[in-house]
PDB file of C-alpha atoms in Angstrom:
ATOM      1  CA  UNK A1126     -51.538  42.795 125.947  1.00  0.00           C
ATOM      2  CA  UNK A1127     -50.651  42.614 129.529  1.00  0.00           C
ATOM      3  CA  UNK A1128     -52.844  40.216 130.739  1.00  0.00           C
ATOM      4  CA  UNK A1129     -50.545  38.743 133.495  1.00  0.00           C
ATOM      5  CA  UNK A1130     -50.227  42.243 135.487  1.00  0.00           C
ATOM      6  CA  UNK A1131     -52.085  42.968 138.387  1.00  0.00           C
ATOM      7  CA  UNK A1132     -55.209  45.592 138.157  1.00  0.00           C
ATOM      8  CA  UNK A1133     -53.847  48.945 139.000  1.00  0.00           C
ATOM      9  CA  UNK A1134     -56.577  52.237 140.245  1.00  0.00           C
ATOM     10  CA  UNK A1135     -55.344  55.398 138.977  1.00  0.00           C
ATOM     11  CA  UNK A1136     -57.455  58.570 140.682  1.00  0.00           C
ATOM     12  CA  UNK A1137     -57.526  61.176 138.488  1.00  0.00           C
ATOM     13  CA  UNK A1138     -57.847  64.436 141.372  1.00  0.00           C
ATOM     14  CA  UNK A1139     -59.169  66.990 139.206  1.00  0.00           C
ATOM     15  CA  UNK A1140     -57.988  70.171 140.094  1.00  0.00           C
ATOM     16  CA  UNK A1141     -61.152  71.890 139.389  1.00  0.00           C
ATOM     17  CA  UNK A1142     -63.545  73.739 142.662  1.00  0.00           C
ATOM     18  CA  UNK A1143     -60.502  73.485 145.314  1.00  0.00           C
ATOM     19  CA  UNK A1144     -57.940  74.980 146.718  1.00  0.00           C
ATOM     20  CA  UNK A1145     -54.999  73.512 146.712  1.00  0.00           C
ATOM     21  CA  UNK A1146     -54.242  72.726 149.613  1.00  0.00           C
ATOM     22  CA  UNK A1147     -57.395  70.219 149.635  1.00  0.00           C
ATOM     23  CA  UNK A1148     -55.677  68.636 146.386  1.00  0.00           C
ATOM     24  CA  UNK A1149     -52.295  68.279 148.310  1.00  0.00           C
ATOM     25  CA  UNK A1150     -54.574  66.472 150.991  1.00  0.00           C
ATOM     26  CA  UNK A1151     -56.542  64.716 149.188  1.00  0.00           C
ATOM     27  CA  UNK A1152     -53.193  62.978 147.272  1.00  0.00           C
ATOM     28  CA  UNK A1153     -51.339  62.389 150.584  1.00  0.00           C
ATOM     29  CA  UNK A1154     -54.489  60.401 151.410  1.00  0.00           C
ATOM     30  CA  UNK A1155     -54.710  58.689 148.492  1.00  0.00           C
ATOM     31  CA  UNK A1156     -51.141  57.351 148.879  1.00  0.00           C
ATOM     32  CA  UNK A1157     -51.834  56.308 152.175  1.00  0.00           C
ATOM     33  CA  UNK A1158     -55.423  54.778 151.295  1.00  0.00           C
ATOM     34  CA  UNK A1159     -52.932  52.410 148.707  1.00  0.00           C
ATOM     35  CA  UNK A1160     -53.904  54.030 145.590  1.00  0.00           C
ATOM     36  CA  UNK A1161     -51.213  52.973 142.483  1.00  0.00           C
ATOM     37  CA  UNK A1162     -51.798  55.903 140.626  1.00  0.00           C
ATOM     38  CA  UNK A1163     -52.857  59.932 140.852  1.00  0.00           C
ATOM     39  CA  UNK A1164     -53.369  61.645 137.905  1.00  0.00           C
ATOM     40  CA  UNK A1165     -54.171  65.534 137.435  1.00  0.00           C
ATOM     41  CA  UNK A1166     -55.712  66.930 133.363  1.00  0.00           C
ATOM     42  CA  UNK A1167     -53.663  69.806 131.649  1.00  0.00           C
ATOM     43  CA  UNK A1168     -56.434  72.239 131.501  1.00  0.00           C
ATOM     44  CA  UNK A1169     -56.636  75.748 132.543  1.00  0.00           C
ATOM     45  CA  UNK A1170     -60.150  75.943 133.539  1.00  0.00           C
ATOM     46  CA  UNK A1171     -62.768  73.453 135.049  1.00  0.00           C
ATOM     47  CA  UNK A1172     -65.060  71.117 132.787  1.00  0.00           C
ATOM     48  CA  UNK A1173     -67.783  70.784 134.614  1.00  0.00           C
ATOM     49  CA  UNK A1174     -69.778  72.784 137.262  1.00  0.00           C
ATOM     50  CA  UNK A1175     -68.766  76.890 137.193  1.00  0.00           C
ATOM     51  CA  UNK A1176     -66.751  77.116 134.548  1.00  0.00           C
ATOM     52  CA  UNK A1177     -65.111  79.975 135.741  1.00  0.00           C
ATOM     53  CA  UNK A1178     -64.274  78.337 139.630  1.00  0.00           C
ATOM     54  CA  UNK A1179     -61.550  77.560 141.402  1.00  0.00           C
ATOM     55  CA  UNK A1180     -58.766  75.928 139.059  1.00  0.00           C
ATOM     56  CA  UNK A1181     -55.053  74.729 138.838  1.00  0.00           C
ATOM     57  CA  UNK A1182     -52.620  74.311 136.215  1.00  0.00           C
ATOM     58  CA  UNK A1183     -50.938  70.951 135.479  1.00  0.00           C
ATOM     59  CA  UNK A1184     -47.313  70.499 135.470  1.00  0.00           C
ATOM     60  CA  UNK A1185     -46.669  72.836 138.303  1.00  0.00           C
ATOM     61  CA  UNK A1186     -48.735  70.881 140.478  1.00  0.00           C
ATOM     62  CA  UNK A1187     -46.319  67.296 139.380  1.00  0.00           C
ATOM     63  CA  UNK A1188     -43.815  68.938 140.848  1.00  0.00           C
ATOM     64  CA  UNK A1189     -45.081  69.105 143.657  1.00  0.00           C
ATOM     65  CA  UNK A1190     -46.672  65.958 143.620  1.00  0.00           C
ATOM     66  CA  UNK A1191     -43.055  64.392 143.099  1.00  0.00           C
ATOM     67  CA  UNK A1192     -41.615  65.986 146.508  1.00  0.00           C
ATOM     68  CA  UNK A1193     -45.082  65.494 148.366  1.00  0.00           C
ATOM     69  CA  UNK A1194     -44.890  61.673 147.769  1.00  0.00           C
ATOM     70  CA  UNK A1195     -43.051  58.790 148.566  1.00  0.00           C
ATOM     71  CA  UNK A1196     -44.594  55.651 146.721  1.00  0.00           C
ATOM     72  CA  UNK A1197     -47.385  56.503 144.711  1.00  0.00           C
ATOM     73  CA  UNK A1198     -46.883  56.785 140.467  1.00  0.00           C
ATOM     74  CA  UNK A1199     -48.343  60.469 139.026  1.00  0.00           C
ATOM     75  CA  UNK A1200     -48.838  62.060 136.032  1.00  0.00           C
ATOM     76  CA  UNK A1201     -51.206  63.885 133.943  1.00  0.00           C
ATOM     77  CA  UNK A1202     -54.294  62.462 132.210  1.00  0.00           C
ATOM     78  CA  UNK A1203     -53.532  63.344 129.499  1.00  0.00           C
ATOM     79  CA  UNK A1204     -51.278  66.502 129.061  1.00  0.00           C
ATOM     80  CA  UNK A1205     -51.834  68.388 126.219  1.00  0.00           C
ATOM     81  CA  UNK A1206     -48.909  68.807 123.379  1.00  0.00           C
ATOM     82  CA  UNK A1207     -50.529  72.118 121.763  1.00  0.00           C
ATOM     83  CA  UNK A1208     -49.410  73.863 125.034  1.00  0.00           C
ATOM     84  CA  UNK A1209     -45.651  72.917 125.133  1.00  0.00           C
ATOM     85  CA  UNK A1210     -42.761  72.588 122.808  1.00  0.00           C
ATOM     86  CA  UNK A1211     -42.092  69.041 122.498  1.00  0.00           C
ATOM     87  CA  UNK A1212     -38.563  69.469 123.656  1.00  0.00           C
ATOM     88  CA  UNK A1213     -39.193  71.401 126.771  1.00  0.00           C
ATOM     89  CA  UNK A1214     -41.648  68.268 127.579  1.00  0.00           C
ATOM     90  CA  UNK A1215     -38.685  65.990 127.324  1.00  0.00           C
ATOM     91  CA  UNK A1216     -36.781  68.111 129.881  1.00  0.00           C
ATOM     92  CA  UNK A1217     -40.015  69.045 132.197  1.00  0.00           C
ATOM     93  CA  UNK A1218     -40.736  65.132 132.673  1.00  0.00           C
ATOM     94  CA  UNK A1219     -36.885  63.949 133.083  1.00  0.00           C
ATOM     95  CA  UNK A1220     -37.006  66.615 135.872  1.00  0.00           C
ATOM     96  CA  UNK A1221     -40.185  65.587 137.469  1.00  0.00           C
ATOM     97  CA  UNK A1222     -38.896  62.460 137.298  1.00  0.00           C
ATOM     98  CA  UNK A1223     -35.816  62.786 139.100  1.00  0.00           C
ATOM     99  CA  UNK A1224     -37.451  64.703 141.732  1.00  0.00           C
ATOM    100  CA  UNK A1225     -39.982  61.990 142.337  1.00  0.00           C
ATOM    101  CA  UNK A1226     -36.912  59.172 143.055  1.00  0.00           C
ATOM    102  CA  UNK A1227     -36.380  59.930 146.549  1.00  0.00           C
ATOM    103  CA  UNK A1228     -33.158  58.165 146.639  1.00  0.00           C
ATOM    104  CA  UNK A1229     -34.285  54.864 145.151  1.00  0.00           C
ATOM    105  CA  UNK A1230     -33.075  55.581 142.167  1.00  0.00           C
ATOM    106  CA  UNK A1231     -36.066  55.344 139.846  1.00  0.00           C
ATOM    107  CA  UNK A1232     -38.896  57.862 139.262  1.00  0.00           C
ATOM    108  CA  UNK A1233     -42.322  57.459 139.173  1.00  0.00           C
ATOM    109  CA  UNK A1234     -43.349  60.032 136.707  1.00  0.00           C
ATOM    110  CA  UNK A1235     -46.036  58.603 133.422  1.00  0.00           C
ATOM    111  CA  UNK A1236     -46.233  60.667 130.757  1.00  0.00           C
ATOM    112  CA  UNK A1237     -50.100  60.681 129.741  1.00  0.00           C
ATOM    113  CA  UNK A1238     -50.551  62.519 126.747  1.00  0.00           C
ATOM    114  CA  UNK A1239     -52.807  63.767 123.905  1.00  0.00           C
ATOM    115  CA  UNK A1240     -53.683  66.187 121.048  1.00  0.00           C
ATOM    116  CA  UNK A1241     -55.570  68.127 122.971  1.00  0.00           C
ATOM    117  CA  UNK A1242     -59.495  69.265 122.503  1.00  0.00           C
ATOM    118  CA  UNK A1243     -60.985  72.009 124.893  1.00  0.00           C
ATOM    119  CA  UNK A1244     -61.422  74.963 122.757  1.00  0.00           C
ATOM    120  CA  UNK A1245     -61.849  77.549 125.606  1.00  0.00           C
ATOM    121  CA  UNK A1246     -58.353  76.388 126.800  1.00  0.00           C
ATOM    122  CA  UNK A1247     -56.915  77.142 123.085  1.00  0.00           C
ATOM    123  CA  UNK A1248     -58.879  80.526 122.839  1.00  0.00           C
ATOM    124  CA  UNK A1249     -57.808  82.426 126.075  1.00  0.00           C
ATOM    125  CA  UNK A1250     -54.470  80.955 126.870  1.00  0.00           C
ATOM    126  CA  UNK A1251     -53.377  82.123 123.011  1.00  0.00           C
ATOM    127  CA  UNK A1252     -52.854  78.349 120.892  1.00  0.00           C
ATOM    128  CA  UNK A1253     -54.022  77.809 117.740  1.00  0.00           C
ATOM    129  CA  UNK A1254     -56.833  75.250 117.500  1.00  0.00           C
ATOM    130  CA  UNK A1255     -56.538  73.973 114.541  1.00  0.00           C
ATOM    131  CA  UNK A1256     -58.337  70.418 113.615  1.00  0.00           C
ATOM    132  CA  UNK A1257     -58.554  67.575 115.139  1.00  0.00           C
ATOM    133  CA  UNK A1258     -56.056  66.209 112.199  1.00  0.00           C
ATOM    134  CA  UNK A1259     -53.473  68.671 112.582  1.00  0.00           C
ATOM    135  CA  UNK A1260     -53.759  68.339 116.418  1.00  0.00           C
ATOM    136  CA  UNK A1261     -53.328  64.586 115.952  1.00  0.00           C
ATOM    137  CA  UNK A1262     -50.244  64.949 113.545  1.00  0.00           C
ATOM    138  CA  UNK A1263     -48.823  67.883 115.513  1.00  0.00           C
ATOM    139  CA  UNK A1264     -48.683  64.771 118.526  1.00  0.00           C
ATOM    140  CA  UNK A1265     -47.421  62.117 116.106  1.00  0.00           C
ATOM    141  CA  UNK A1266     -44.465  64.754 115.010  1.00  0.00           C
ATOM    142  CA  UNK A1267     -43.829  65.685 119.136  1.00  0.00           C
ATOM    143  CA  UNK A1268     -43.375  62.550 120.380  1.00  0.00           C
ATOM    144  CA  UNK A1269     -40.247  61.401 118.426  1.00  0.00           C
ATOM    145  CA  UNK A1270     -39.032  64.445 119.598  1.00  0.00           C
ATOM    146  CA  UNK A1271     -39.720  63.941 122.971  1.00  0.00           C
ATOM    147  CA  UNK A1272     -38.022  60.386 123.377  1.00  0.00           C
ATOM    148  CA  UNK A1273     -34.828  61.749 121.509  1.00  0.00           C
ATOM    149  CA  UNK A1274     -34.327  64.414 123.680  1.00  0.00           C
ATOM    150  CA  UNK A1275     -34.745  61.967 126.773  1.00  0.00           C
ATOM    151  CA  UNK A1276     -31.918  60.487 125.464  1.00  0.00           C
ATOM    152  CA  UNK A1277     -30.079  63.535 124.918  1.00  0.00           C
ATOM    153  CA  UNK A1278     -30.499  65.254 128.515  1.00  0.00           C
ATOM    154  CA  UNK A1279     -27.783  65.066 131.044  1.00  0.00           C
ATOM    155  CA  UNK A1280     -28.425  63.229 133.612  1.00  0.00           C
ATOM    156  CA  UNK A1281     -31.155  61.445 131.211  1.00  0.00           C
ATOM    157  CA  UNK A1282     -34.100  59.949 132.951  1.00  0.00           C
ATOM    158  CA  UNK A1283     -34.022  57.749 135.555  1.00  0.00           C
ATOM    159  CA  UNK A1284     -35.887  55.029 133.682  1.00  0.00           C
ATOM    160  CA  UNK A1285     -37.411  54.745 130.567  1.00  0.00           C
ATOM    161  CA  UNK A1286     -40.714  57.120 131.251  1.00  0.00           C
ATOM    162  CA  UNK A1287     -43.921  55.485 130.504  1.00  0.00           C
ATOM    163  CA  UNK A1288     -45.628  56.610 127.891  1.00  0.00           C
ATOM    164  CA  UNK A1289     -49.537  57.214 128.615  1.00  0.00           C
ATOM    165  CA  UNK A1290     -51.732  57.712 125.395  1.00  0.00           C
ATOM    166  CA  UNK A1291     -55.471  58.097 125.449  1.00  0.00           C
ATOM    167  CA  UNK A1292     -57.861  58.180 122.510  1.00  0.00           C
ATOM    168  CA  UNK A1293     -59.211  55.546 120.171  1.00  0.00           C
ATOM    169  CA  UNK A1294     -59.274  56.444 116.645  1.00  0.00           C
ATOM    170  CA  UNK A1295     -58.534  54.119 114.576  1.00  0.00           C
ATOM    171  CA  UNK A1296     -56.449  55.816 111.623  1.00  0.00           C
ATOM    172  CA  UNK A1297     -54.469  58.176 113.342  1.00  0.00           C
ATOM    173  CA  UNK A1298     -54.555  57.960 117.408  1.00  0.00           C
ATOM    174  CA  UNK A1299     -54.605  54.201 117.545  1.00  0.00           C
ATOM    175  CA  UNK A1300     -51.513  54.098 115.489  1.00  0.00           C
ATOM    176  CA  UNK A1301     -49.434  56.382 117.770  1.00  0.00           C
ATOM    177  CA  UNK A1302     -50.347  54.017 120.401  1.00  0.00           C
ATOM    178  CA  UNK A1303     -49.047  51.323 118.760  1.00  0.00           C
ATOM    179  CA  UNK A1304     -45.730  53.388 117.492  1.00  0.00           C
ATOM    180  CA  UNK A1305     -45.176  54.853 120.976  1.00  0.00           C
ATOM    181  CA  UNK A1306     -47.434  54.292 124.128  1.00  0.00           C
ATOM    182  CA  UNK A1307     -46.914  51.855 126.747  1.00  0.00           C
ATOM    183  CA  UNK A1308     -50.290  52.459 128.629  1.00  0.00           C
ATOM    184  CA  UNK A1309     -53.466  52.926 125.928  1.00  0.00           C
ATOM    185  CA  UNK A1310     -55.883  54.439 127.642  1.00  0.00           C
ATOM    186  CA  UNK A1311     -59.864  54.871 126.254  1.00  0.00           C
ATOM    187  CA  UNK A1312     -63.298  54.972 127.248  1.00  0.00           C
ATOM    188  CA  UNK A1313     -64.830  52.285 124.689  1.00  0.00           C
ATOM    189  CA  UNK A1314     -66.869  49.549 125.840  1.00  0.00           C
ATOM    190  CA  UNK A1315     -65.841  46.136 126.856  1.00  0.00           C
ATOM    191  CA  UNK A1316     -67.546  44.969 123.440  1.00  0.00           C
ATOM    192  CA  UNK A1317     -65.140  47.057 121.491  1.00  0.00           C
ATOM    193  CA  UNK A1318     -62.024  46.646 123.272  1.00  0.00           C
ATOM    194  CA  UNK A1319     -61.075  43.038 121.508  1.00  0.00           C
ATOM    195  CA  UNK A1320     -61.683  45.300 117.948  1.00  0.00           C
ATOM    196  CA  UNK A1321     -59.434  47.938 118.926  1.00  0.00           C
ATOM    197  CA  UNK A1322     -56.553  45.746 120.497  1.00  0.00           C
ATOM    198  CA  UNK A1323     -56.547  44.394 116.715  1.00  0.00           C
ATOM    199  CA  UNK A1324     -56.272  47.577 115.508  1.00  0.00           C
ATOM    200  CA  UNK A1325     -53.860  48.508 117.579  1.00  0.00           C
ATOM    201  CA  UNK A1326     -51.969  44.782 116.849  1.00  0.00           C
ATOM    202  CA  UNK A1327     -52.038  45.350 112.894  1.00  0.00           C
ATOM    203  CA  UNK A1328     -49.926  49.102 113.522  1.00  0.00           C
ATOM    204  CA  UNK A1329     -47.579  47.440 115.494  1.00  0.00           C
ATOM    205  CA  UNK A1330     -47.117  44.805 112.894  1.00  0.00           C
ATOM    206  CA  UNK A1331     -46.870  47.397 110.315  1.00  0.00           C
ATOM    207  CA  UNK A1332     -44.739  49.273 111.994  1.00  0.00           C
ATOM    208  CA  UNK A1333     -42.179  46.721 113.413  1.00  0.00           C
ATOM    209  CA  UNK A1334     -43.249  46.901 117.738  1.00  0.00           C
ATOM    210  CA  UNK A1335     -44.170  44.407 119.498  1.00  0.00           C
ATOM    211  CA  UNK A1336     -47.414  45.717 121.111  1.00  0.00           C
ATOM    212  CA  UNK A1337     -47.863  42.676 123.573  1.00  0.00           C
ATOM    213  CA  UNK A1338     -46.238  44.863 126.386  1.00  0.00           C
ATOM    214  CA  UNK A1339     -49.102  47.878 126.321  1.00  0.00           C
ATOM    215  CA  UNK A1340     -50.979  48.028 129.389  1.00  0.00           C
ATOM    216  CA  UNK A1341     -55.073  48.420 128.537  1.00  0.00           C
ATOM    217  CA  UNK A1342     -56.216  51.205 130.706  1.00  0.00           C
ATOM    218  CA  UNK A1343     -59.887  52.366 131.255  1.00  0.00           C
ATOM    219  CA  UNK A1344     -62.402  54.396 133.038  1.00  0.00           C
ATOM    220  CA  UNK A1345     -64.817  53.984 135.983  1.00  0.00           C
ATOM    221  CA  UNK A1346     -66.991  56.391 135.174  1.00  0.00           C
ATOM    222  CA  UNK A1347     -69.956  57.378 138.020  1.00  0.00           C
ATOM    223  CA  UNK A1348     -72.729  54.975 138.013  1.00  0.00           C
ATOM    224  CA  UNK A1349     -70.366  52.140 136.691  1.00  0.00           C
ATOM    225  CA  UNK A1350     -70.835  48.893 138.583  1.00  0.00           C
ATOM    226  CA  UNK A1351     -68.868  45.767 140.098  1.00  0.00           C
ATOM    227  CA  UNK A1352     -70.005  44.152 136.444  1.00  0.00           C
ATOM    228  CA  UNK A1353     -69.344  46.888 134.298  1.00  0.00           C
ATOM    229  CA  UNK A1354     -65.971  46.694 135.640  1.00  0.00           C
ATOM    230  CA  UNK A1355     -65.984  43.138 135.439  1.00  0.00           C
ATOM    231  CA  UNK A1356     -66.389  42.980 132.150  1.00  0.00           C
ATOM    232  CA  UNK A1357     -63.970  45.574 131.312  1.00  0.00           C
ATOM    233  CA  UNK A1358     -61.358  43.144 133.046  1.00  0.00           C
ATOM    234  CA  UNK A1359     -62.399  40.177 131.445  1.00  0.00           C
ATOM    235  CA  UNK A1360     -61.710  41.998 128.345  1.00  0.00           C
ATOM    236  CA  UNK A1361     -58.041  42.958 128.325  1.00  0.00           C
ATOM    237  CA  UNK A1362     -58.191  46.162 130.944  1.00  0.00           C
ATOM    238  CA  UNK A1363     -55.641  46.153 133.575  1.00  0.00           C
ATOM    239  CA  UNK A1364     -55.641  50.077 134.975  1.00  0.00           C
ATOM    240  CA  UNK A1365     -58.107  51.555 136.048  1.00  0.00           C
ATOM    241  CA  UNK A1366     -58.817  55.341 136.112  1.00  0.00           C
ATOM    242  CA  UNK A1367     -61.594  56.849 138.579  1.00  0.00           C
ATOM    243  CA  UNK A1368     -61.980  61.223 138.425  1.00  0.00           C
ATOM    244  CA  UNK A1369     -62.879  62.839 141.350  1.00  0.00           C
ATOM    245  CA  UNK A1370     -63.657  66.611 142.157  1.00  0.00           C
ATOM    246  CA  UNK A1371     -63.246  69.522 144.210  1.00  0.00           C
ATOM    247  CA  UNK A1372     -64.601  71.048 146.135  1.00  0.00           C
ATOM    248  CA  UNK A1373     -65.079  67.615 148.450  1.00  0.00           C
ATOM    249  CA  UNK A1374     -63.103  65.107 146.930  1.00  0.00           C
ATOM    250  CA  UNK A1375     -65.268  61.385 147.641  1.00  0.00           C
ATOM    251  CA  UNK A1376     -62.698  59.326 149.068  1.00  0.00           C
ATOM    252  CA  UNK A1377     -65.410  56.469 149.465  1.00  0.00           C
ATOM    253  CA  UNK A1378     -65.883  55.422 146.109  1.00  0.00           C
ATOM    254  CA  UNK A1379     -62.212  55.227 146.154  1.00  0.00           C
ATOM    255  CA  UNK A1380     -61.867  52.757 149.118  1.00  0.00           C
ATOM    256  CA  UNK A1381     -65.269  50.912 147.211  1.00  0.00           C
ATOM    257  CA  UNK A1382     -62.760  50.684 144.429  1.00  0.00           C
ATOM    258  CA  UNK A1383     -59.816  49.651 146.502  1.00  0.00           C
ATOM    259  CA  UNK A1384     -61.712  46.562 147.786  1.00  0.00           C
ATOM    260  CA  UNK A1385     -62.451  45.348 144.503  1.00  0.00           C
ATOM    261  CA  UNK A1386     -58.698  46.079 142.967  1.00  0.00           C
ATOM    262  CA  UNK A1387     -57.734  43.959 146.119  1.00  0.00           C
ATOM    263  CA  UNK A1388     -60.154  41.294 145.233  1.00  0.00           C
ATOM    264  CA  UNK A1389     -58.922  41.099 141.881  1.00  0.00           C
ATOM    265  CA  UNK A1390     -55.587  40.488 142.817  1.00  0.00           C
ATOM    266  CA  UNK A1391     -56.464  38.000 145.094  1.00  0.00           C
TER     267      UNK A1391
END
């Protein structure tokens, strides 16, 4: 994996308990605070707290995201493929991506995706649920799709998106990775990470990629220390991904973060 890339912070601004306009701020800041990465979740109601507050939908925020920006890489962690076509994907991430160039030429639009899980989401917004199999298969069958009709579009990208996969089952999930993702991105332990890359290794040999190129991503979840994160490094991770939430979004584990990115990187 790439263990010769520099350790990355992705904030994921959850845009849960806000308005918006304390999202916008918050990911202005972030840029400026040298954050690589700000990710949003493709939900249509908040996780945690009132689960009927203030929310925000996904993609429509990117967009914005894209003109609001000058530097800083975005995307969604993850967006779900139950909610979209898998063509209309292809064409909704080509065009964030081109708006997100700014004259340079190259976008900085990462496609995080998934199957898909919150069952509210599914219920009230009309999708059918399904299982976690035919979620899973429905995301295998999309993605295919999704890089042929990058290649189809006119203009086509402006580079060759980065594909953002989270999850770490080993049968099913894993194997997309290895089939498709450039970023893997789980929650598993630094103990299980070395098991997983394997697993992940084996697919890729199966399947005829070279998986030395995927990026190990990973969370800081609250309460995680300096030698949680440590450890996590040690064992393959490279990006990091830290959530914060509305309706004050706490810049200061952020800049704690920051520091140690910085030391990391020497």
């Amino acid at each position: 994996m790439r263990l010769d890339s520099p350790v990355r912070l992705g904030i994921q601004v959850q845009p849960q308990h806000a308005q918006y306009t304390a999202i916008r701020d918050t990911v202005l800041r972030l840029e400026e605070l040298g954050t690589d990465i700000v990710f949003n979740w493709d939900h249509f109601f908040p996780l945690s707290g009132d689960r009927d507050g203030l929310h925000f939908e996904a993609w429509t925020m990117l967009g914005a995201w894209a003109e609001q920006t000058e530097r800083i890489e975005f995307g969604t962690l993850v967006n779900c493929n139950s909610y979209r076509g898998a063509d209309l994907q292809a064409d909704m991430a080509r065009t964030i991506d081109h708006i997100s160039e700014k004259g340079t030429g190259v976008g900085r639009f990462i496609f995080g995706t998934g199957s898909g899980w919150f069952h509210r989401d599914y219920d009230e917004y009309g999708y059918e649920f399904g299982t976690a199999g035919t979620r899973l298969t429905a995301l295998a069958h999309a993605l295919p799709r999704i890089e042929e009709r990058w290649a189809k579009l006119n203009p086509p990208p402006t580079r060759r998106i980065p594909i953002m996969i989270g999850g770490k089952g080993e049968q099913k999930t894993l194997r997309i990775v290895a089939h498709h993702a450039d970023i893997w991105h789980s929650f598993v332990g630094p103990e299980e990470i070395a098991h997983k890359l394997d697993v992940i290794a084996r697919w890729g040999e199966k399947d005829g990629r070279d998986v030395s190129g995927i990026t190990v991503s990973n969370e800081l979840g609250r309460g995680y220390d300096v030698e949680h994160a440590d450890a996590l490094y040690d064992a393959g991770v490279r990006l990091f991904t830290l959530g914060i939430s509305g309706p004050d979004y706490d810049l200061d584990r952020v800049q704690h973060w920051l520091r140690w990115r910085d030391g990391k990187n020497g």
